[in-house]
Short mmCIF file of C-alpha atoms and ligand atoms in Angstrom, two decimals:
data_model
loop_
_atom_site.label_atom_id
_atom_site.label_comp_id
_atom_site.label_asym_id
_atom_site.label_seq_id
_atom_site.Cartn_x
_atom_site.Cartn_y
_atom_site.Cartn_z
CA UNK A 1 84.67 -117.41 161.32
CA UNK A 2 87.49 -119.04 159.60
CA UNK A 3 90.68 -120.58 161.24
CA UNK A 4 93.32 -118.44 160.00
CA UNK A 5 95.73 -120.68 161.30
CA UNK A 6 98.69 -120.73 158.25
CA UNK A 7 100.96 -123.90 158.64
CA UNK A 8 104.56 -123.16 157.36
CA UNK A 9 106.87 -126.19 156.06
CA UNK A 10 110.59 -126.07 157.06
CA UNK A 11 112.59 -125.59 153.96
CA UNK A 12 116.22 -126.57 155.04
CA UNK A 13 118.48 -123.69 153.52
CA UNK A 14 120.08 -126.30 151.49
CA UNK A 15 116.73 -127.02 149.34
CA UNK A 16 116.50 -123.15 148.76
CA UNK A 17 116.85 -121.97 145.53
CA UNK A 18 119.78 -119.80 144.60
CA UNK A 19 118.88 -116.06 144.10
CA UNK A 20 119.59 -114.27 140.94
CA UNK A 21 123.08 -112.98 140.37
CA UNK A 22 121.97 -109.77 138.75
CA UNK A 23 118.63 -107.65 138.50
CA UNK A 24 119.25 -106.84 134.91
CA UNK A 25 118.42 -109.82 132.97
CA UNK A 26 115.19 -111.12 135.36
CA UNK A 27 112.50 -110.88 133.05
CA UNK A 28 108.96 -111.12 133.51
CA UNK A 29 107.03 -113.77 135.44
CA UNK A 30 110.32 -116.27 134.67
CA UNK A 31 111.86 -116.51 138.26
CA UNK A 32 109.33 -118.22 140.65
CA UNK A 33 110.41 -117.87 144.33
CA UNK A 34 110.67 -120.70 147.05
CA UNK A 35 107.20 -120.88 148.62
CA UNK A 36 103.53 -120.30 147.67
CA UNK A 37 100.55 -119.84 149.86
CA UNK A 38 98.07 -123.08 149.33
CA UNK A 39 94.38 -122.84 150.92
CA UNK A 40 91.76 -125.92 150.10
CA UNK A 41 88.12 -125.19 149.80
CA UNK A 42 85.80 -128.27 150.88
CA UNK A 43 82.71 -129.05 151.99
CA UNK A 44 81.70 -125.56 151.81
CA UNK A 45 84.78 -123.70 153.83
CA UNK A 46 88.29 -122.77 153.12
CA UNK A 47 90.90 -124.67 154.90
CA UNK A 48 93.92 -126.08 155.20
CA UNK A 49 96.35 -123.01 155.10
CA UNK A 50 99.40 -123.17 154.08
CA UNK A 51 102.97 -121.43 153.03
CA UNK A 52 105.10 -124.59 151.53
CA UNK A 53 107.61 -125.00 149.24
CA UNK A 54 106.85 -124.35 145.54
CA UNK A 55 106.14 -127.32 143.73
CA UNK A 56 103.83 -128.67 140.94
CA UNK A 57 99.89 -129.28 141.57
CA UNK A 58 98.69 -132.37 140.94
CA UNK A 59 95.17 -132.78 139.94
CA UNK A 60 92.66 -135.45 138.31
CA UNK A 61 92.38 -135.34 134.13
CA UNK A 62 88.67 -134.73 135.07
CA UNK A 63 88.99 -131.45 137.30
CA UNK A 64 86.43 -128.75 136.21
CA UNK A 65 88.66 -126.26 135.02
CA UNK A 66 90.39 -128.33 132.76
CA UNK A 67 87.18 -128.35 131.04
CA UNK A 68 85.17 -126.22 131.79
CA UNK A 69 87.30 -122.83 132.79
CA UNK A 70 86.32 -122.17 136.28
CA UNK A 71 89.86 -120.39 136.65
CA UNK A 72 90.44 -117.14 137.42
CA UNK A 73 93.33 -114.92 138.87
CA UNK A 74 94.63 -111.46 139.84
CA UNK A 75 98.07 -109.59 139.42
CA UNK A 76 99.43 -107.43 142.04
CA UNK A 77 103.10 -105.56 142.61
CA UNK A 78 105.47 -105.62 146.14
CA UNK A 79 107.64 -102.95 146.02
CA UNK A 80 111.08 -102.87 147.76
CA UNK A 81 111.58 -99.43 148.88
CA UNK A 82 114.67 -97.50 149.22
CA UNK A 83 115.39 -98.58 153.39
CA UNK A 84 114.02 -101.82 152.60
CA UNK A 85 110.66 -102.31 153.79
CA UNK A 86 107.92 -104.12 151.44
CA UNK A 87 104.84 -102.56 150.35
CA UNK A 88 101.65 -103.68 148.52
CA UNK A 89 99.87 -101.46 146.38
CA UNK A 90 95.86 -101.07 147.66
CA UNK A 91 96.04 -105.22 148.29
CA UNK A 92 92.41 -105.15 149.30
CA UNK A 93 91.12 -104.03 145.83
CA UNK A 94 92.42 -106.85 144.28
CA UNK A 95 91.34 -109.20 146.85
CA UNK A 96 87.68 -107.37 146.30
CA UNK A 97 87.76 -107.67 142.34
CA UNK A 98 88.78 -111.44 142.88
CA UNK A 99 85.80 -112.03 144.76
CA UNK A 100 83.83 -110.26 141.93
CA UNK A 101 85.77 -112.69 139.45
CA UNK A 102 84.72 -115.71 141.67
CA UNK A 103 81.17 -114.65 141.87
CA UNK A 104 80.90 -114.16 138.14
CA UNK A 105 82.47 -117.57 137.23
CA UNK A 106 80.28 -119.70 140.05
CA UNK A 107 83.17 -120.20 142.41
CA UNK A 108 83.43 -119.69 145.80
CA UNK A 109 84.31 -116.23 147.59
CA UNK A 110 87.67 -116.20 149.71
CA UNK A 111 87.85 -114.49 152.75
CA UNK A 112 89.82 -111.52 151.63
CA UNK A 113 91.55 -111.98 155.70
CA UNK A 114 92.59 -115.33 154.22
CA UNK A 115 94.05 -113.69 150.78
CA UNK A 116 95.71 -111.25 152.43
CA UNK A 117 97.31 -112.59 155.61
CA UNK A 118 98.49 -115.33 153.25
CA UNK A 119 99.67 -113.04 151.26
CA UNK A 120 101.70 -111.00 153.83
CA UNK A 121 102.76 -113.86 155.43
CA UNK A 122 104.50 -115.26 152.42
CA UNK A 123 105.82 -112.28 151.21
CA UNK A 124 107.56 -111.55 154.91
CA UNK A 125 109.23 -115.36 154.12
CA UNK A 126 110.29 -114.21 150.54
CA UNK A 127 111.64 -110.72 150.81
CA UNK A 128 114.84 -111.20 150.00
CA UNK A 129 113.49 -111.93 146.19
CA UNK A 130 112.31 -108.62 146.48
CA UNK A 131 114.32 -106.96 143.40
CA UNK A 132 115.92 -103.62 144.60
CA UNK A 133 116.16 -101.60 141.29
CA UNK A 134 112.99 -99.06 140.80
CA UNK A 135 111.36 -100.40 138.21
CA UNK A 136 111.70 -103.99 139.38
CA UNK A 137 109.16 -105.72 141.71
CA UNK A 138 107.66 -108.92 142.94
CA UNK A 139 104.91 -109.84 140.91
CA UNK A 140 102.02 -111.47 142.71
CA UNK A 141 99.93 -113.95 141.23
CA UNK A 142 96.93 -115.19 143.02
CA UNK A 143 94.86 -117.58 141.39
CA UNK A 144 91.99 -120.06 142.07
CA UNK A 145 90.81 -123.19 139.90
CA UNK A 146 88.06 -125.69 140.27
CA UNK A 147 89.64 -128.96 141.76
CA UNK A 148 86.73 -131.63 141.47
CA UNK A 149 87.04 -134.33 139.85
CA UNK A 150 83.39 -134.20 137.58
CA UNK A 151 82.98 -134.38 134.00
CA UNK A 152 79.26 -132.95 134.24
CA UNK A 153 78.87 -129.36 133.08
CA UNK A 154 78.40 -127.74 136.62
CA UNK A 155 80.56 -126.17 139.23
CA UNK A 156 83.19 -127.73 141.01
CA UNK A 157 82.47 -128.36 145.06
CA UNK A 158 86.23 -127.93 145.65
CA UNK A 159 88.51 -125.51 144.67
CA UNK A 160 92.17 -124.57 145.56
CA UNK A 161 93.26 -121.26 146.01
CA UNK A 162 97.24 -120.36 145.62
CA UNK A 163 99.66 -117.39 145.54
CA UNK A 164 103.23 -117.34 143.70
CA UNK A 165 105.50 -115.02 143.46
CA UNK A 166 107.87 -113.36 140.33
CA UNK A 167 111.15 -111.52 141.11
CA UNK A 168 109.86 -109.12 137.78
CA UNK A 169 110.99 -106.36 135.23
CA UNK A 170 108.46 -105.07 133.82
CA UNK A 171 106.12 -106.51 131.18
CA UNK A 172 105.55 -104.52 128.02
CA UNK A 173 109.20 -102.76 126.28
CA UNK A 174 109.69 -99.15 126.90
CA UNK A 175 107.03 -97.77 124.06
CA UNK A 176 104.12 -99.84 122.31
CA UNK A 177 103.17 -100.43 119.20
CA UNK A 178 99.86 -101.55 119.18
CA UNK A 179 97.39 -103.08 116.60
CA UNK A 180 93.47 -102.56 116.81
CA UNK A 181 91.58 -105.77 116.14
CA UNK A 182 88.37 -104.79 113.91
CA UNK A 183 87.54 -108.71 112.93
CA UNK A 184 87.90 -110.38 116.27
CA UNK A 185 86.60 -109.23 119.26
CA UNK A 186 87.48 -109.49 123.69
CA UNK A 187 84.38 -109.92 125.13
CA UNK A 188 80.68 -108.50 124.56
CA UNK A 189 78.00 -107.21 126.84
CA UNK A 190 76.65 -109.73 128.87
CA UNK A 191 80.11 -111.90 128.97
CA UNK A 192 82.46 -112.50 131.30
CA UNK A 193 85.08 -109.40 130.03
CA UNK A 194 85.35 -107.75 133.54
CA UNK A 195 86.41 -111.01 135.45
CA UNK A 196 89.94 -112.18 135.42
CA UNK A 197 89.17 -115.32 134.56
CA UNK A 198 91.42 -117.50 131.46
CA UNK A 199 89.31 -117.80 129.14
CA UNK A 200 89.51 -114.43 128.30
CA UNK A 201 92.88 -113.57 128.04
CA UNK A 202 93.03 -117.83 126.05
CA UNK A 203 90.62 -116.41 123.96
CA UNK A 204 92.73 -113.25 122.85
CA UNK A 205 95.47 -115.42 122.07
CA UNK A 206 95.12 -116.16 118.84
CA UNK A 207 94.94 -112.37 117.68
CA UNK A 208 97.60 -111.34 120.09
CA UNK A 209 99.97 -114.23 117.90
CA UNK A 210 98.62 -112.22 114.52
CA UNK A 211 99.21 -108.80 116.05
CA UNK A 212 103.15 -110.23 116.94
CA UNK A 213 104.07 -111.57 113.94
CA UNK A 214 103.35 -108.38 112.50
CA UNK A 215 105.83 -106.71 114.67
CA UNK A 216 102.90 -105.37 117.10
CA UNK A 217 103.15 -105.71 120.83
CA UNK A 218 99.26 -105.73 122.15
CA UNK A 219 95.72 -105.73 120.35
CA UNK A 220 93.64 -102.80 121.00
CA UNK A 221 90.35 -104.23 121.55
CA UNK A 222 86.96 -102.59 119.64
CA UNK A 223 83.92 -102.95 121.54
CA UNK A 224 81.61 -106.26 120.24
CA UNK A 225 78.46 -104.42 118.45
CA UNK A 226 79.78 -102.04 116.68
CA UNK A 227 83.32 -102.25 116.01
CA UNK A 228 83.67 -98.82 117.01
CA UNK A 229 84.28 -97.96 120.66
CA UNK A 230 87.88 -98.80 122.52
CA UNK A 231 87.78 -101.54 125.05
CA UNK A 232 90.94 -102.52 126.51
CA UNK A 233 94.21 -104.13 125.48
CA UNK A 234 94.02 -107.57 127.35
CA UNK A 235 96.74 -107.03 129.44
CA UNK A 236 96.09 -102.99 130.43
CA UNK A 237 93.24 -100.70 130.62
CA UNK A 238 93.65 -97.60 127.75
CA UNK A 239 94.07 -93.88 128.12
CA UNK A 240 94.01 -91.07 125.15
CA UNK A 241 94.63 -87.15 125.88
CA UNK A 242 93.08 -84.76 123.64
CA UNK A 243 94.37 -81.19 124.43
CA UNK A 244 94.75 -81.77 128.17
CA UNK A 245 91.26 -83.43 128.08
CA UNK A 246 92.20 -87.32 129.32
CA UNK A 247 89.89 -90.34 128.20
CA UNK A 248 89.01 -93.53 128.76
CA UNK A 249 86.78 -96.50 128.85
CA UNK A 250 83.85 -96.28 130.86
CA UNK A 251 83.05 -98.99 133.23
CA UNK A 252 79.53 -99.06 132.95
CA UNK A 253 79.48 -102.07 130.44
CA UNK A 254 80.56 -105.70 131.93
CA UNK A 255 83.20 -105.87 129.28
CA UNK A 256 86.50 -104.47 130.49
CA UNK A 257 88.91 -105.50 134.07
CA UNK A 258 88.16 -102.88 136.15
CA UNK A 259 91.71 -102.10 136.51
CA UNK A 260 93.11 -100.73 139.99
CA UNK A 261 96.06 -98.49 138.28
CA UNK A 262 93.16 -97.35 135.44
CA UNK A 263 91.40 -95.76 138.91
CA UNK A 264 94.96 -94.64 140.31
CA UNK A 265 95.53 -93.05 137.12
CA UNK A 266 92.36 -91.09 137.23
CA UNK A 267 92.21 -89.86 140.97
CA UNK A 268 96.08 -88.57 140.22
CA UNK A 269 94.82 -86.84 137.39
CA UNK A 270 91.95 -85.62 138.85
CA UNK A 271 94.52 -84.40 142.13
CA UNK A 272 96.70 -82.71 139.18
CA UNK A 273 93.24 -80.75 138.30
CA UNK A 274 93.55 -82.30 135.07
CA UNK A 275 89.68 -83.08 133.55
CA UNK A 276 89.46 -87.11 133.06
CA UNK A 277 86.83 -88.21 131.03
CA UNK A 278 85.02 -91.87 131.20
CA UNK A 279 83.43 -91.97 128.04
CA UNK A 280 83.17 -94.70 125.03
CA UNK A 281 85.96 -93.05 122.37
CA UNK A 282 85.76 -93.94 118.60
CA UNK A 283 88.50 -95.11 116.94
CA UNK A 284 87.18 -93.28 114.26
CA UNK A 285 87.41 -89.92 116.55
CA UNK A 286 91.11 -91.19 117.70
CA UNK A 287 92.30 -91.19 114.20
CA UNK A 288 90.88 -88.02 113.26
CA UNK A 289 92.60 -86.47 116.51
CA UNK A 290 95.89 -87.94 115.67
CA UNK A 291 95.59 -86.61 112.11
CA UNK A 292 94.66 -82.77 113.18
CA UNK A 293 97.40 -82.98 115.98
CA UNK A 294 94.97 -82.88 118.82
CA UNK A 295 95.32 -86.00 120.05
CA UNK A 296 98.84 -85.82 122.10
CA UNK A 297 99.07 -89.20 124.21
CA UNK A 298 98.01 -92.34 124.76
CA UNK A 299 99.44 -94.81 127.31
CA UNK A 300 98.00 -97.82 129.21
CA UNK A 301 97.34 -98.62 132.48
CA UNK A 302 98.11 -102.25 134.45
CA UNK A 303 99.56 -104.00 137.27
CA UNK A 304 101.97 -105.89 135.22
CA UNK A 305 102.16 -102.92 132.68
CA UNK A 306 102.35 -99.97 135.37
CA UNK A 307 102.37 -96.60 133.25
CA UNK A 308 103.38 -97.45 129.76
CA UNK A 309 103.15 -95.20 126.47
CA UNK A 310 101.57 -95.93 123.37
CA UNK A 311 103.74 -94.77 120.17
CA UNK A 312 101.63 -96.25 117.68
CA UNK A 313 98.17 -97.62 116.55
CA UNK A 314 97.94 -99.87 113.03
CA UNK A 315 94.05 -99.57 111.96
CA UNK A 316 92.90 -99.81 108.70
CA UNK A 317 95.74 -100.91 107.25
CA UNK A 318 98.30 -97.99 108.28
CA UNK A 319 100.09 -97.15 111.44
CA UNK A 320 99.02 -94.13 112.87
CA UNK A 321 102.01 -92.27 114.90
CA UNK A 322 101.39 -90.87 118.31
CA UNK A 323 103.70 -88.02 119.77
CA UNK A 324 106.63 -88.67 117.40
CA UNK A 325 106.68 -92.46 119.19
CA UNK A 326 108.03 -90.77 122.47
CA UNK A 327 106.52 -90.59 125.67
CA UNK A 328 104.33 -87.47 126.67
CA UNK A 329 104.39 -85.20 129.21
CA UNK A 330 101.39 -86.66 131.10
CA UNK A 331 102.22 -90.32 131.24
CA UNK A 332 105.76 -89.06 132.55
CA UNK A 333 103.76 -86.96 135.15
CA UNK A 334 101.69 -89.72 136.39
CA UNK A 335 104.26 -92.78 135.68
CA UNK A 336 106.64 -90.39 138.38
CA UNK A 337 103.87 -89.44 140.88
CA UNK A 338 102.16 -93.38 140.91
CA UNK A 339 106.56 -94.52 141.42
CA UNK A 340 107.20 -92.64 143.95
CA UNK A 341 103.47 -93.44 145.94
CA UNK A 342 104.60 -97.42 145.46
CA UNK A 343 108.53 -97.39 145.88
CA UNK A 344 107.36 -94.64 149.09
CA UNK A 345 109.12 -92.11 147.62
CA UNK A 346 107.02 -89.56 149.08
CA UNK A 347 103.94 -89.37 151.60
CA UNK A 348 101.16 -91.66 150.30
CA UNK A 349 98.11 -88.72 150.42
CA UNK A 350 95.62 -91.60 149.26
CA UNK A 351 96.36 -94.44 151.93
CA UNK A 352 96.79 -96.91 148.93
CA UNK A 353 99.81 -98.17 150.22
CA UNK A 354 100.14 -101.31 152.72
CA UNK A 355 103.61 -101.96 154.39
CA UNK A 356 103.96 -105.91 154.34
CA UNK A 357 107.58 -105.62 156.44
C1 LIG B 1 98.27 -107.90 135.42
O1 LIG B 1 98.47 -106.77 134.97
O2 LIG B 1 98.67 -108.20 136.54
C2 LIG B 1 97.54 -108.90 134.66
O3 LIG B 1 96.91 -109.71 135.26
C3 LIG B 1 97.66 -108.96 133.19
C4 LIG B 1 98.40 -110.18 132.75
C5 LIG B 1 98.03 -110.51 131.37
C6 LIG B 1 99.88 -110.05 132.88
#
């Protein structure tokens, strides 16, 4: 059993940071707050916990993942609610698909009691970061890297686990216009495209750059063998409705994040008696719907993202125009319904929500 002992450094209130004068203009990811959760593994066992005050991490030129990628991370929401209590967003998923990240990229497993009583823990010291607009959250970033010092291709022996935290708007603008990558490709079967690890989201980089100096906001990702089948878009998972009929990406292949909104999205669906569908979708067959008019909606699912719609796609050379670029009736169905669940707007019938304070 691990000592779950978390040491917490004074911060005199002088050293504190000053909060942000106004909610409107915090951005994404931009405003880090005062303290981040530290834990050390060594010697085969997590230790030294520990809630101190943000600062940089210093670390040898010859620490694995500086060469070799053993990084990965998750991203999860706190959401003030409307009398001011704090509450995570089913926190124990994430800590699970971390694990499944670690696993997958030869690093150790963290005690998801460690994860999340860090977690909580901090997040009780920074609540007053906690935005208060809806819409606004903090955004949680828990990461892990491979600390060793070892030029050898093989996995670290010590690692350092850490949590910050984002005062945060939200990530993508208002509507999407997205551009489908046929040359370049996420991830293939086999790969590491279901773990959150960097070197898939460093490796969409350079396409992502393309797709914005076109004037696109996210790359719509094909599947590897055939250039055919939709994947994800890097940041969110991907849904399209066809007369009521909603689809998306099956999880069967390794290739996509097995995204914790993508599965919210679907049981609130499913709870609206609407029929979801996990299938592989063509692009071909998304074209052709949006051409006869019976493809209404597309929108895509994330942490950072939340609900957001899709108003275009640019394949084969054109852009192809989805709902008049407005938002349709079922991402404003689910977008209100998943709100009001996190900001506890109204009973949570799923028990997805954690109260932190
Ligand atoms: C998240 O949605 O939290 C992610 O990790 C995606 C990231 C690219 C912002």
């Amino acid at each position: 059993m691990q000592n779950l002992q978390i040491s917490v450094e004074n911060i005199p209130d002088s050293e504190l940071k000053p909060k942000y004068k106004s909610e409107d203009n915090i951005g994404f990811g931009q405003i880090k707050t005062d303290r981040m959760f530290t834990a050390s593994y060594k010697e085969g066992s997590w230790q030294d916990l520990t809630i101190s005050k943000y600062a940089p991490i210093i670390l040898d030129p010859t620490a694995v993942c500086f060469h070799y990628g053993q990084t990965i991370f998750e991203g999860q929401k706190a959401f003030r609610t409307q009398d001011g209590h704090i509450n995570l967003f089913r926190p124990e998923e994430n800590a699970a698909r971390f694990n499944l990240s670690a696993k997958r990229m030869m690093m150790p497993e963290i005690d998801p009691e460690i994860y999340l009583s860090g977690l909580k823990k901090l997040l009780i010291l920074e609540k007053d970061w906690a935005p208060k607009s809806e819409g606004s959250t903090i955004y949680i970033r828990p990461a892990m890297i491979g600390t060793e010092p070892s030029i050898g291709l093989r996995a670290s022996n010590e690692y350092l686990f850490f949590i910050i935290l984002f005062p945060s708007k939200s990530y993508f603008p208002e509507i999407l216009k997205i551009y489908v990558s046929e040359q370049y490709i996420r991830a293939a079967p086999g790969g590491m495209g279901s773990a959150k690890t960097g070197g898939n989201y460093g490796g969409s980089l350079f396409v992502g750059q393309k797709a914005k100096d076109k004037g696109y906001d996210a790359v719509l990702w094909l599947d590897a063998i055939h250039r055919r089948y939709v994947e994800e878009v890097g940041a969110m998972n991907i849904f399209f409705v066809f007369n009521e009929e909603i689809y998306t990406t099956p999880l069967e292949s390794d290739t996509i994040v097995h995204g914790i909104t993508r599965d919210s999205a679907i049981k609130i669906f499913r709870d609206f008696g609407y029929t979801v569908r996990e299938e592989a979708l063509p692009i071909d067959k998304i074209i052709r719907g949006l051409k006869e008019g019976t493809l209404t909606e597309s929108f895509g699912t994330g942490t950072a993202a939340s609900i957001v719609p899709v108003g275009s796609l640019y394949y084969q050379e054109a852009d192809h125009i989805i709902n008049n670029f407005q938002i349709g009736t079922l991402t404003k169905k689910l977008t209100e319904r998943l709100l009001d669940i996190q900001y506890g707007n109204i009973e949570d019938p799923y028990g997805w929500i954690v109260r932190v304070v």
